[in-house]
Structures are given as structure tokens and as C-alpha cells.
Amino acid sequence: MYLIYLLCLCLSILALLTIIAKQVQKLRSTVLAYGKLKLHADQPTTYWTRVISQLTVPKYYFRHFYVIGLLFALECLVELSVVTSRGVVGPVLYLVKYFDTPEGSARISYTQSLICQCLLMIHLSKRVYECFFIERPSKTAVMHVTHYLVGIGFYGAVVFGTWLEAAVHFGVWSSDDITHWSSPSLLSTTIAILLFSYASYHQHICHCILASLRDHSKGYAIPRGDWFEWIVAPHYFADILIYLSFNILFTFKSHIMMAALIWTLCNLATTADETSHWYKAHFGDKYLTTFPKDRYRIIPFIY
């Protein structure tokens, strides 16, 4: 129970801080912008904001999010399999078993948890593949170190979100509680898997489009095709749909996944808004000519 509440609290605070950072000039100029967005972002105006803004790492380090997340997800799946079949707890489950309580860890079924773990590992594997073999991030682009640390922490929280609220059914605290295959809602499971597949496919297409710009342009270019025709940051929209699919799978009973969806929505909506401003500032009339009716920033018909 304690870890569930802690993860939800941290994700909620991060969502709030993202909104605050968007409104406060000193935060917007030091930690919010990254990569190409720094070209037209507000610049630090004081000594300390300039110092803080220099605490950066290469932007291509974002691939670490997915590698670490995937390895952690695999470790958790192995430990859950072992504790269910042999009653032996690994290091992660040991910490949960002896430093936490089972309250709140039975609201998700065994089957729902396994399906979500598989979907998340598919997503993380896809992103690892795209990061190393599809995408071509600039070697000079940077992101603030807080982005890097938050990104790693976020994917750790999401991995916990796939099973922590079902831990009782895996026998983490007692083998008497083990509940093997159950029958989750066929409707919610079908919708979740279809939405996950649909969003993952379009996210991959959008990442391929962005990568292709590196092949045909020495500078920045306006991406065209697929969802880019009507959304500024469609790959972010796909990410939101993916986390929405996890919540549909859990029939919105997982507190951690709900908090993860809210933070994803706040974080990516803020970045999409910055991206929209960047396109207009960088390309000027060319952008307005290309999209005379403008585009939605991230969520069609809403924002």
C-alpha cells in the first residue's frame, strides 16, 4: 500500500510541476525546453538560472529510459513467475514483501496484470528498437538532467503499475493467496489490445517519418504524412493512447496507471505546445502556408 501511494504521489507532483514550469519563466528557461526546442525557448536571465540550465545530458540518452524499463520489466516478470511457481522471492519482491503491506494490492486480477506486463514489454521493446535502429537524434541536442532522472523514474513506476496492485494474486505475501488464470472483461481486454496495437502502429510510422527527415535534410524540416497532417506531435498522442489502453485493460481500477496517464497527458501536452510554437517561430510563413488551418497540438478536436 505504501509504495502504491508513494508512486501515485510522485506522479501527481510531477504532473503539477510540469504545469507550473510552463507558467514560470525561470523554470521554462532552465529545465523545460530540450533538443531543438531550446533554439527558440526563453533564455536564462540570472546567474543561477544559467548555471541550472547547464546541467544537461545528451538528448539521445532518452534511449536509456526504455532499456532500463525493459530490463526492470523482465526482472519483475521473472521474479513473479518464480514466486508463483516456487514460492521464492527475488530482490524486488523481497523489498515489497517485507517493507510494504498487501492492502490495495488485489484490485487488479492476475490475468489482467500478465496481459499488461506483456503489452508494456512489447511497447518498450519497440521503443528500444526504434531508438537504436530507426531514430536519428542529433548528437549535439541536450536535455536537462531532471528530464533524464524523471524519465527513468517514470518507467520504473509504470513497470510497478503493471503488477503491484495485483501482487497479492501472485503470492508475494502468502502462497495461499495465489490466484491463477481468471476471466477479465472480454470487452475491455479486446478494446485495450486493439487500441494499444493501433496506437503503437501509428507511433512507429510517425517515428519513421521523423527519422526520414534526417536522411533528406541537413537542417530541420516539417514532417508530413500520416497523423502529422492534422496533429503537431502525433507520436505523443500515440503515447497517451497507449497508457489509456492500459487503464482500459484495468477498467480504470489501477491508481498507479491512472496517475501515469495523467502525468503523461500533462507532460506531453506541455511539450506539444512548445513544439507548436517552435514550428511557427522556426519556419514562419512556410509553416502557415503548409498548414493554413493550423493543426491540433496533441489531441484531435480538443487541444
mmCIF file with all atom_site columns, C-alpha atoms in Angstrom, residues 21-22 26-27 65 67 107 113 120 134 136 143 149 169 188 194 210 267 275 286 293:
data_model
loop_
_atom_site.group_PDB
_atom_site.id
_atom_site.type_symbol
_atom_site.label_atom_id
_atom_site.label_alt_id
_atom_site.label_comp_id
_atom_site.label_asym_id
_atom_site.label_entity_id
_atom_site.label_seq_id
_atom_site.pdbx_PDB_ins_code
_atom_site.Cartn_x
_atom_site.Cartn_y
_atom_site.Cartn_z
_atom_site.occupancy
_atom_site.B_iso_or_equiv
_atom_site.pdbx_formal_charge
_atom_site.auth_seq_id
_atom_site.auth_comp_id
_atom_site.auth_asym_id
_atom_site.auth_atom_id
_atom_site.pdbx_PDB_model_num
ATOM 1  C CA . ALA A 1 21  ? 7.124   25.023  -15.064 1.00 0.00 ? 21  ALA A CA 1
ATOM 2  C CA . LYS A 1 22  ? 5.149   26.009  -18.144 1.00 0.00 ? 22  LYS A CA 1
ATOM 3  C CA . LYS A 1 26  ? 12.684  30.911  -14.813 1.00 0.00 ? 26  LYS A CA 1
ATOM 4  C CA . LEU A 1 27  ? 11.667  27.253  -14.867 1.00 0.00 ? 27  LEU A CA 1
ATOM 5  C CA . PHE A 1 65  ? 14.545  5.080   -20.378 1.00 0.00 ? 65  PHE A CA 1
ATOM 6  C CA . VAL A 1 67  ? 16.429  -0.060  -21.994 1.00 0.00 ? 67  VAL A CA 1
ATOM 7  C CA . ARG A 1 107 ? -7.657  -4.684  -7.064  1.00 0.00 ? 107 ARG A CA 1
ATOM 8  C CA . SER A 1 113 ? -1.576  -7.988  -14.783 1.00 0.00 ? 113 SER A CA 1
ATOM 9  C CA . LEU A 1 120 ? 4.348   -2.938  -21.744 1.00 0.00 ? 120 LEU A CA 1
ATOM 10 C CA . ILE A 1 134 ? 15.183  3.882   -36.674 1.00 0.00 ? 134 ILE A CA 1
ATOM 11 C CA . ARG A 1 136 ? 18.480  9.560   -35.664 1.00 0.00 ? 136 ARG A CA 1
ATOM 12 C CA . MET A 1 143 ? 18.062  17.695  -22.318 1.00 0.00 ? 143 MET A CA 1
ATOM 13 C CA . LEU A 1 149 ? 16.104  11.297  -13.990 1.00 0.00 ? 149 LEU A CA 1
ATOM 14 C CA . HIS A 1 169 ? -2.659  -12.757 -6.530  1.00 0.00 ? 169 HIS A CA 1
ATOM 15 C CA . SER A 1 188 ? -12.328 -4.120  -22.000 1.00 0.00 ? 188 SER A CA 1
ATOM 16 C CA . LEU A 1 194 ? -6.875  -3.111  -30.229 1.00 0.00 ? 194 LEU A CA 1
ATOM 17 C CA . LEU A 1 210 ? 10.757  11.888  -38.257 1.00 0.00 ? 210 LEU A CA 1
ATOM 18 C CA . ASN A 1 267 ? 3.934   16.356  -19.719 1.00 0.00 ? 267 ASN A CA 1
ATOM 19 C CA . THR A 1 275 ? 6.723   22.180  -30.286 1.00 0.00 ? 275 THR A CA 1
ATOM 20 C CA . LYS A 1 286 ? 6.359   28.371  -44.716 1.00 0.00 ? 286 LYS A CA 1
ATOM 21 C CA . LYS A 1 293 ? -5.832  25.883  -40.970 1.00 0.00 ? 293 LYS A CA 1
#
